[in-house]
PDB file of C-alpha atoms in Angstrom:
ATOM      1  CA  ARG A   1      81.784 104.952  95.787  1.00 36.00           C
ATOM      2  CA  ALA A   2      84.554 105.913  98.170  1.00 40.00           C
ATOM      3  CA  SER A   3      87.629 108.107  98.059  1.00 39.00           C
ATOM      4  CA  TYR A   4      91.003 106.356  98.242  1.00 39.00           C
ATOM      5  CA  ASP A   5      94.420 107.909  97.625  1.00 41.00           C
ATOM      6  CA  ILE A   6      92.709 110.994  96.185  1.00 39.00           C
ATOM      7  CA  GLU A   7      91.242 108.980  93.274  1.00 48.00           C
ATOM      8  CA  VAL A   8      87.589 107.945  93.302  1.00 53.00           C
ATOM      9  CA  VAL A   9      87.000 104.226  92.874  1.00 62.00           C
ATOM     10  CA  ALA A  10      83.997 101.931  93.130  1.00 70.00           C
ATOM     11  CA  GLY A  11      83.928  98.732  95.163  1.00 71.00           C
ATOM     12  CA  ILE A  12      81.482  95.903  94.436  1.00 72.00           C
ATOM     13  CA  GLY A  13      80.570  93.716  97.390  1.00 73.00           C
ATOM     14  CA  PRO A  14      79.087  90.200  97.532  1.00 72.00           C
ATOM     15  CA  VAL A  15      75.453  89.623  96.589  1.00 73.00           C
ATOM     16  CA  VAL A  16      73.133  89.266  99.583  1.00 71.00           C
ATOM     17  CA  GLU A  17      69.649  87.792  99.756  1.00 76.00           C
ATOM     18  CA  GLY A  18      67.877  90.418 101.837  1.00 75.00           C
ATOM     19  CA  LEU A  19      68.065  93.940 103.228  1.00 74.00           C
ATOM     20  CA  GLU A  20      68.964  92.597 106.663  1.00 70.00           C
ATOM     21  CA  ASN A  21      72.279  91.386 105.195  1.00 71.00           C
ATOM     22  CA  LEU A  22      72.959  94.482 103.145  1.00 73.00           C
ATOM     23  CA  TYR A  23      75.714  95.550 105.526  1.00 66.00           C
ATOM     24  CA  GLN A  24      77.742  92.510 104.388  1.00 70.00           C
ATOM     25  CA  SER A  25      77.686  93.757 100.814  1.00 73.00           C
ATOM     26  CA  GLY A  26      78.677  97.225 101.999  1.00 73.00           C
ATOM     27  CA  GLU A  27      81.604  95.912 104.037  1.00 70.00           C
ATOM     28  CA  GLY A  28      82.744  93.830 101.068  1.00 69.00           C
ATOM     29  CA  ALA A  29      82.601  96.871  98.806  1.00 70.00           C
ATOM     30  CA  LEU A  30      84.646  98.937 101.265  1.00 67.00           C
ATOM     31  CA  ALA A  31      87.193  96.123 101.565  1.00 64.00           C
ATOM     32  CA  SER A  32      87.439  95.985  97.763  1.00 65.00           C
ATOM     33  CA  VAL A  33      88.087  99.722  97.591  1.00 63.00           C
ATOM     34  CA  LYS A  34      90.797  99.348 100.231  1.00 58.00           C
ATOM     35  CA  TYR A  35      92.664  96.914  97.949  1.00 55.00           C
ATOM     36  CA  GLN A  36      92.155  98.895  94.764  1.00 53.00           C
ATOM     37  CA  ASN A  37      95.895  99.125  94.032  1.00 46.00           C
ATOM     38  CA  MET A  38      96.177  95.345  93.797  1.00 47.00           C
ATOM     39  CA  LEU A  39      94.045  95.383  90.624  1.00 48.00           C
ATOM     40  CA  LEU A  40      96.360  97.532  88.531  1.00 46.00           C
ATOM     41  CA  ASP A  41      94.659 100.752  89.629  1.00 48.00           C
ATOM     42  CA  SER A  42      91.235  99.693  88.368  1.00 58.00           C
ATOM     43  CA  GLU A  43      88.466 102.204  88.922  1.00 64.00           C
ATOM     44  CA  VAL A  44      85.998  99.408  89.692  1.00 65.00           C
ATOM     45  CA  VAL A  45      87.057  96.645  92.086  1.00 67.00           C
ATOM     46  CA  HIS A  46      84.922  93.512  92.487  1.00 68.00           C
ATOM     47  CA  TYR A  47      84.885  91.641  95.790  1.00 61.00           C
ATOM     48  CA  ARG A  48      84.792  88.306  93.881  1.00 68.00           C
ATOM     49  CA  ASP A  49      88.183  88.960  92.257  1.00 68.00           C
ATOM     50  CA  LEU A  50      89.967  89.596  95.541  1.00 61.00           C
ATOM     51  CA  GLU A  51      88.253  86.662  97.251  1.00 60.00           C
ATOM     52  CA  LYS A  52      89.112  84.247  94.400  1.00 59.00           C
ATOM     53  CA  LEU A  53      92.767  85.261  94.362  1.00 55.00           C
ATOM     54  CA  GLY A  54      93.111  84.879  98.127  1.00 51.00           C
ATOM     55  CA  VAL A  55      93.430  88.573  98.897  1.00 50.00           C
ATOM     56  CA  LEU A  56      90.509  88.883 101.279  1.00 47.00           C
ATOM     57  CA  SER A  57      89.793  86.855 104.376  1.00 46.00           C
ATOM     58  CA  GLN A  58      86.285  86.092 105.639  1.00 40.00           C
ATOM     59  CA  THR A  59      85.927  89.350 107.513  1.00 38.00           C
ATOM     60  CA  PRO A  60      86.710  92.702 105.868  1.00 36.00           C
ATOM     61  CA  VAL A  61      88.187  94.248 109.026  1.00 30.00           C
ATOM     62  CA  TYR A  62      91.988  94.631 108.984  1.00 42.00           C
ATOM     63  CA  ASP A  63      94.627  96.292 111.032  1.00 61.00           C
ATOM     64  CA  HIS A  64      97.170  98.581 109.416  1.00 75.00           C
ATOM     65  CA  VAL A  65      99.964  96.028 109.065  1.00 80.00           C
ATOM     66  CA  ARG A  66      97.754  93.495 107.319  1.00 76.00           C
ATOM     67  CA  THR A  67      96.382  96.182 105.024  1.00 76.00           C
ATOM     68  CA  LEU A  68      99.782  97.430 103.905  1.00 79.00           C
ATOM     69  CA  PHE A  69     101.211  93.929 103.572  1.00 83.00           C
ATOM     70  CA  ARG A  70      98.337  92.723 101.423  1.00 76.00           C
ATOM     71  CA  MET A  71      98.668  95.805  99.250  1.00 77.00           C
ATOM     72  CA  ARG A  72     102.419  95.127  98.959  1.00 81.00           C
ATOM     73  CA  LYS A  73     103.234  98.606 100.263  1.00 83.00           C
ATOM     74  CA  GLN A  74     106.686  97.687 101.511  1.00 86.00           C
ATOM     75  CA  SER A  75     107.999 101.250 101.883  1.00 88.00           C
ATOM     76  CA  GLU A  76     104.977 102.226 103.987  1.00 86.00           C
ATOM     77  CA  LEU A  77     105.342  99.038 106.011  1.00 86.00           C
ATOM     78  CA  MET A  78     108.905  99.988 106.873  1.00 87.00           C
ATOM     79  CA  GLN A  79     107.881 103.508 107.841  1.00 85.00           C
ATOM     80  CA  PHE A  80     105.097 102.124 110.025  1.00 82.00           C
ATOM     81  CA  MET A  81     107.487  99.620 111.632  1.00 84.00           C
ATOM     82  CA  ARG A  82     110.117 102.240 112.419  1.00 83.00           C
ATOM     83  CA  ALA A  83     107.494 104.593 113.822  1.00 81.00           C
ATOM     84  CA  HIS A  84     106.509 101.895 116.341  1.00 79.00           C
ATOM     85  CA  CYS A  85     110.076 100.990 117.264  1.00 80.00           C
ATOM     86  CA  VAL A  86     111.028 104.333 118.800  1.00 76.00           C
ATOM     87  CA  GLU A  87     111.186 103.005 122.346  1.00 74.00           C
ATOM     88  CA  PRO A  88     113.915 100.322 122.657  1.00 69.00           C
ATOM     89  CA  HIS A  89     112.041  98.230 125.229  1.00 68.00           C
ATOM     90  CA  LYS A  90     109.033  97.954 122.848  1.00 73.00           C
ATOM     91  CA  THR A  91     110.976  97.184 119.669  1.00 79.00           C
ATOM     92  CA  THR A  92     111.400  93.432 120.161  1.00 78.00           C
ATOM     93  CA  ALA A  93     107.774  92.862 121.121  1.00 76.00           C
ATOM     94  CA  PHE A  94     106.476  94.885 118.181  1.00 80.00           C
ATOM     95  CA  LEU A  95     108.732  93.126 115.671  1.00 82.00           C
ATOM     96  CA  PHE A  96     107.653  89.714 116.963  1.00 79.00           C
ATOM     97  CA  ASP A  97     104.010  90.750 116.524  1.00 80.00           C
ATOM     98  CA  TYR A  98     104.801  92.181 113.099  1.00 84.00           C
ATOM     99  CA  ILE A  99     106.428  88.947 111.897  1.00 84.00           C
ATOM    100  CA  THR A 100     103.525  86.908 113.262  1.00 82.00           C
ATOM    101  CA  ILE A 101     101.059  89.005 111.269  1.00 83.00           C
ATOM    102  CA  ILE A 102     102.924  88.905 107.945  1.00 85.00           C
ATOM    103  CA  THR A 103     103.655  85.191 108.366  1.00 85.00           C
ATOM    104  CA  ASP A 104      99.955  84.491 108.921  1.00 83.00           C
ATOM    105  CA  GLU A 105      99.127  86.521 105.845  1.00 82.00           C
ATOM    106  CA  ALA A 106     101.754  84.717 103.772  1.00 84.00           C
ATOM    107  CA  ILE A 107     100.332  81.329 104.829  1.00 82.00           C
ATOM    108  CA  ARG A 108      96.811  82.488 104.025  1.00 79.00           C
ATOM    109  CA  ALA A 109      98.017  83.677 100.610  1.00 77.00           C
ATOM    110  CA  GLY A 110      99.286  80.171  99.881  1.00 77.00           C
ATOM    111  CA  VAL A 111     103.016  80.435 100.571  1.00 81.00           C
ATOM    112  CA  GLU A 112     104.264  76.946 101.450  1.00 76.00           C
ATOM    113  CA  ASP A 113     105.605  76.090 104.902  1.00 72.00           C
ATOM    114  CA  ARG A 114     109.070  75.268 103.618  1.00 71.00           C
ATOM    115  CA  GLN A 115     109.311  78.803 102.245  1.00 67.00           C
ATOM    116  CA  LEU A 116     108.614  80.234 105.702  1.00 75.00           C
ATOM    117  CA  GLU A 117     111.625  78.716 107.454  1.00 75.00           C
ATOM    118  CA  ASP A 118     113.407  82.074 107.483  1.00 75.00           C
ATOM    119  CA  CYS A 119     110.712  83.522 109.770  1.00 77.00           C
ATOM    120  CA  ALA A 120     111.987  81.582 112.791  1.00 75.00           C
ATOM    121  CA  THR A 121     115.573  82.502 111.920  1.00 79.00           C
ATOM    122  CA  VAL A 122     114.691  86.191 111.767  1.00 80.00           C
ATOM    123  CA  MET A 123     112.925  85.989 115.122  1.00 77.00           C
ATOM    124  CA  MET A 124     116.098  84.572 116.668  1.00 77.00           C
ATOM    125  CA  ARG A 125     118.142  87.361 115.077  1.00 75.00           C
ATOM    126  CA  ILE A 126     115.774  89.935 116.564  1.00 74.00           C
ATOM    127  CA  PHE A 127     116.094  88.376 120.004  1.00 69.00           C
ATOM    128  CA  ARG A 128     119.885  88.336 119.776  1.00 72.00           C
ATOM    129  CA  ALA A 129     120.357  91.642 117.958  1.00 67.00           C
ATOM    130  CA  ASP A 130     122.598  94.150 119.716  1.00 68.00           C
ATOM    131  CA  ASP A 131     120.935  97.140 118.096  1.00 74.00           C
ATOM    132  CA  LYS A 132     117.524  98.097 116.760  1.00 77.00           C
ATOM    133  CA  GLU A 133     118.694  98.830 113.211  1.00 82.00           C
ATOM    134  CA  SER A 134     120.057  95.350 112.525  1.00 82.00           C
ATOM    135  CA  ALA A 135     116.838  93.806 113.829  1.00 82.00           C
ATOM    136  CA  MET A 136     114.685  95.996 111.585  1.00 85.00           C
ATOM    137  CA  ALA A 137     116.946  95.321 108.606  1.00 86.00           C
ATOM    138  CA  ALA A 138     116.357  91.590 109.066  1.00 85.00           C
ATOM    139  CA  VAL A 139     112.607  92.140 109.253  1.00 87.00           C
ATOM    140  CA  GLU A 140     112.694  94.331 106.157  1.00 89.00           C
ATOM    141  CA  ALA A 141     114.514  91.607 104.210  1.00 88.00           C
ATOM    142  CA  LEU A 142     111.975  89.022 105.397  1.00 88.00           C
ATOM    143  CA  THR A 143     109.084  91.265 104.334  1.00 89.00           C
ATOM    144  CA  GLU A 144     110.534  91.657 100.847  1.00 89.00           C
ATOM    145  CA  GLN A 145     111.080  87.906 100.545  1.00 88.00           C
ATOM    146  CA  LEU A 146     107.523  87.033 101.593  1.00 89.00           C
ATOM    147  CA  LEU A 147     106.017  89.632  99.270  1.00 89.00           C
ATOM    148  CA  LYS A 148     107.944  88.161  96.320  1.00 87.00           C
ATOM    149  CA  GLN A 149     106.713  84.681  97.206  1.00 86.00           C
ATOM    150  CA  ILE A 150     103.129  85.929  97.408  1.00 84.00           C
ATOM    151  CA  LEU A 151     103.462  87.618  94.028  1.00 83.00           C
ATOM    152  CA  ALA A 152     104.781  84.384  92.542  1.00 83.00           C
ATOM    153  CA  ARG A 153     101.913  82.466  94.135  1.00 80.00           C
ATOM    154  CA  GLN A 154      99.338  84.894  92.774  1.00 77.00           C
ATOM    155  CA  ALA A 155     100.894  84.615  89.304  1.00 79.00           C
ATOM    156  CA  THR A 156     100.581  80.832  89.531  1.00 81.00           C
ATOM    157  CA  ASN A 157      96.938  81.138  90.601  1.00 79.00           C
ATOM    158  CA  THR A 158      96.239  83.449  87.678  1.00 82.00           C
ATOM    159  CA  ASN A 159      97.900  81.047  85.227  1.00 87.00           C
ATOM    160  CA  GLN A 160      95.779  78.202  86.574  1.00 88.00           C
ATOM    161  CA  LEU A 161      92.601  80.240  86.112  1.00 89.00           C
ATOM    162  CA  MET A 162      93.585  81.142  82.553  1.00 92.00           C
ATOM    163  CA  SER A 163      94.281  77.471  81.785  1.00 92.00           C
ATOM    164  CA  MET A 164      90.827  76.603  83.116  1.00 93.00           C
ATOM    165  CA  ALA A 165      89.330  79.276  80.878  1.00 94.00           C
ATOM    166  CA  LYS A 166      91.093  77.985  77.751  1.00 94.00           C
ATOM    167  CA  GLU A 167      90.049  74.416  78.461  1.00 94.00           C
ATOM    168  CA  TYR A 168      86.460  75.573  78.889  1.00 95.00           C
ATOM    169  CA  ILE A 169      86.622  77.406  75.558  1.00 95.00           C
ATOM    170  CA  LEU A 170      87.818  74.276  73.746  1.00 94.00           C
ATOM    171  CA  GLU A 171      85.122  72.149  75.366  1.00 94.00           C
ATOM    172  CA  HIS A 172      82.363  74.577  74.347  1.00 95.00           C
ATOM    173  CA  ILE A 173      83.716  75.875  71.053  1.00 94.00           C
ATOM    174  CA  ASP A 174      80.640  74.621  69.194  1.00 94.00           C
ATOM    175  CA  ASN A 175      78.393  76.883  71.287  1.00 95.00           C
ATOM    176  CA  ASP A 176      77.609  80.007  69.257  1.00 92.00           C
ATOM    177  CA  GLN A 177      76.539  81.719  72.508  1.00 93.00           C
ATOM    178  CA  LEU A 178      79.929  81.256  74.161  1.00 94.00           C
ATOM    179  CA  ASN A 179      81.140  84.640  75.373  1.00 94.00           C
ATOM    180  CA  LEU A 180      83.268  86.502  77.872  1.00 93.00           C
ATOM    181  CA  GLU A 181      80.559  86.524  80.529  1.00 93.00           C
ATOM    182  CA  GLN A 182      80.178  82.725  80.511  1.00 94.00           C
ATOM    183  CA  VAL A 183      83.896  82.025  80.708  1.00 95.00           C
ATOM    184  CA  SER A 184      84.563  84.602  83.437  1.00 92.00           C
ATOM    185  CA  GLN A 185      81.718  83.149  85.512  1.00 91.00           C
ATOM    186  CA  TYR A 186      83.141  79.658  85.040  1.00 92.00           C
ATOM    187  CA  VAL A 187      86.514  80.624  86.538  1.00 90.00           C
ATOM    188  CA  GLY A 188      84.835  82.753  89.230  1.00 88.00           C
ATOM    189  CA  LEU A 189      86.115  86.208  88.275  1.00 86.00           C
ATOM    190  CA  SER A 190      84.269  89.359  87.320  1.00 88.00           C
ATOM    191  CA  ARG A 191      84.062  90.068  83.598  1.00 88.00           C
ATOM    192  CA  ILE A 192      86.212  93.213  83.682  1.00 87.00           C
ATOM    193  CA  TYR A 193      88.988  91.731  85.813  1.00 86.00           C
ATOM    194  CA  PHE A 194      89.011  88.448  83.871  1.00 90.00           C
ATOM    195  CA  CYS A 195      89.305  90.406  80.627  1.00 90.00           C
ATOM    196  CA  LYS A 196      92.337  92.289  81.974  1.00 88.00           C
ATOM    197  CA  ARG A 197      94.033  89.176  83.307  1.00 87.00           C
ATOM    198  CA  PHE A 198      93.361  87.202  80.139  1.00 91.00           C
ATOM    199  CA  HIS A 199      94.924  89.913  77.977  1.00 91.00           C
ATOM    200  CA  GLN A 200      97.956  90.086  80.255  1.00 87.00           C
ATOM    201  CA  SER A 201      98.363  86.314  80.187  1.00 87.00           C
ATOM    202  CA  GLU A 202      97.801  85.676  76.471  1.00 89.00           C
ATOM    203  CA  GLY A 203      98.851  88.990  74.928  1.00 91.00           C
ATOM    204  CA  ILE A 204      95.544  89.158  73.055  1.00 93.00           C
ATOM    205  CA  SER A 205      91.978  90.150  73.853  1.00 93.00           C
ATOM    206  CA  PHE A 206      89.472  87.463  74.781  1.00 94.00           C
ATOM    207  CA  SER A 207      87.331  88.084  71.690  1.00 94.00           C
ATOM    208  CA  ASN A 208      90.306  87.793  69.323  1.00 94.00           C
ATOM    209  CA  TYR A 209      91.532  84.680  71.124  1.00 95.00           C
ATOM    210  CA  LEU A 210      88.116  83.031  70.794  1.00 95.00           C
ATOM    211  CA  LYS A 211      87.931  83.937  67.103  1.00 95.00           C
ATOM    212  CA  ASN A 212      91.438  82.603  66.433  1.00 95.00           C
ATOM    213  CA  ILE A 213      90.726  79.329  68.240  1.00 95.00           C
ATOM    214  CA  ARG A 214      87.558  78.861  66.203  1.00 96.00           C
ATOM    215  CA  ILE A 215      89.346  79.556  62.915  1.00 95.00           C
ATOM    216  CA  GLU A 216      92.214  77.178  63.731  1.00 94.00           C
ATOM    217  CA  ARG A 217      89.753  74.460  64.660  1.00 94.00           C
ATOM    218  CA  ALA A 218      87.822  75.107  61.455  1.00 94.00           C
ATOM    219  CA  LYS A 219      91.014  74.662  59.423  1.00 93.00           C
ATOM    220  CA  GLN A 220      91.558  71.270  61.025  1.00 90.00           C
ATOM    221  CA  LEU A 221      87.993  70.198  60.265  1.00 91.00           C
ATOM    222  CA  LEU A 222      88.151  71.443  56.678  1.00 89.00           C
ATOM    223  CA  GLU A 223      90.922  68.931  56.065  1.00 85.00           C
ATOM    224  CA  LYS A 224      88.327  66.204  56.591  1.00 77.00           C
ATOM    225  CA  LYS A 225      86.639  65.983  53.201  1.00 67.00           C
ATOM    226  CA  ARG A 226      83.568  64.293  54.625  1.00 74.00           C
ATOM    227  CA  MET A 227      82.485  67.458  56.445  1.00 82.00           C
ATOM    228  CA  LYS A 228      80.502  70.121  54.643  1.00 88.00           C
ATOM    229  CA  ILE A 229      81.190  73.837  55.082  1.00 90.00           C
ATOM    230  CA  PHE A 230      78.061  74.511  57.160  1.00 91.00           C
ATOM    231  CA  GLU A 231      78.874  71.493  59.358  1.00 92.00           C
ATOM    232  CA  VAL A 232      82.345  72.876  60.037  1.00 93.00           C
ATOM    233  CA  GLY A 233      80.836  76.252  60.888  1.00 93.00           C
ATOM    234  CA  ASN A 234      78.399  74.699  63.349  1.00 93.00           C
ATOM    235  CA  ALA A 235      81.195  72.653  64.937  1.00 93.00           C
ATOM    236  CA  VAL A 236      83.186  75.807  65.768  1.00 94.00           C
ATOM    237  CA  GLY A 237      80.310  78.011  66.949  1.00 94.00           C
ATOM    238  CA  PHE A 238      79.068  79.697  63.759  1.00 94.00           C
ATOM    239  CA  SER A 239      75.368  78.944  63.246  1.00 91.00           C
ATOM    240  CA  ASN A 240      75.220  81.318  60.253  1.00 93.00           C
ATOM    241  CA  PRO A 241      77.197  79.904  57.261  1.00 91.00           C
ATOM    242  CA  LYS A 242      77.548  83.332  55.623  1.00 93.00           C
ATOM    243  CA  TYR A 243      78.963  84.868  58.767  1.00 94.00           C
ATOM    244  CA  PHE A 244      81.322  81.898  59.149  1.00 94.00           C
ATOM    245  CA  SER A 245      82.616  82.454  55.596  1.00 94.00           C
ATOM    246  CA  PHE A 246      83.028  86.174  56.266  1.00 94.00           C
ATOM    247  CA  VAL A 247      85.027  85.678  59.486  1.00 94.00           C
ATOM    248  CA  PHE A 248      87.098  82.875  57.972  1.00 94.00           C
ATOM    249  CA  LYS A 249      88.038  84.944  54.924  1.00 94.00           C
ATOM    250  CA  GLN A 250      88.818  87.935  57.106  1.00 93.00           C
ATOM    251  CA  ALA A 251      91.294  85.775  59.053  1.00 93.00           C
ATOM    252  CA  THR A 252      92.828  83.708  56.228  1.00 93.00           C
ATOM    253  CA  GLY A 253      92.191  85.619  53.010  1.00 94.00           C
ATOM    254  CA  LEU A 254      90.166  82.665  51.671  1.00 93.00           C
ATOM    255  CA  THR A 255      86.604  81.465  52.080  1.00 94.00           C
ATOM    256  CA  PRO A 256      86.208  78.048  53.728  1.00 93.00           C
ATOM    257  CA  LEU A 257      85.392  76.517  50.337  1.00 91.00           C
ATOM    258  CA  GLU A 258      88.452  78.128  48.709  1.00 92.00           C
ATOM    259  CA  TYR A 259      90.604  76.933  51.602  1.00 91.00           C
ATOM    260  CA  GLN A 260      89.278  73.392  51.241  1.00 87.00           C
ATOM    261  CA  LYS A 261      89.915  73.376  47.459  1.00 87.00           C
ATOM    262  CA  GLN A 262      93.425  74.689  48.030  1.00 88.00           C
ATOM    263  CA  LEU A 263      94.092  71.792  50.394  1.00 84.00           C
ATOM    264  CA  GLU A 264      92.859  69.347  47.758  1.00 82.00           C
ATOM    265  CA  GLU A 265      95.132  70.855  45.093  1.00 81.00           C
ATOM    266  CA  GLU A 266      98.115  70.708  47.397  1.00 75.00           C
TER     267      GLU A 266
END
């Protein structure tokens, strides 16, 4: 555990095979703690989540600009930039280096090349700028633009992972052992972080989503008169017929048999 921004958070590093590589797990844990704010102020941050979403690079050693940019700390970035642009003859060089760093990070985060065209334009404005303030204003605007694009990219990545999870659920809906751990491992996220992201994406908890999907599928199968109640239950992941009837009635107000008879009457 490590202290960060007064709060105490835990970072989980990658699994290593032996004690000689233990330092790698430690560095990964420290890197995870450093990016704690990116996970909605989670108390436990897993290295796998940051790596999967393109937050971490291969080595967990970062300079201050990269750290603040990845954490989307724009106000602190601007303070840091202005603090290093006190001497006029150093301003242009620093801003060029600054743009190079954030551009590299934006590319690594998946921002497309065509969305980076403004970087060259801003560099020209810095070179031609008559005063320091106008140059820094251009850099500030570029920083905000790149951060928005990264956020949009991360949202797209999250949506893709959630789509993968839902497809996996449908493909394995007959498995009565299907659970949160299996699905989170399939998409490559930790269980806690996947659970948070899934709820944010779908507006419902994973367990309730899985139950609803199973019940809706059971309704479809109950329309097929050739299938028996226990066969429907098995097909949607309920190996115990009594438990299937209990869950089905809890969700619909009818037992599977009553639901099937109602369909016949209608």
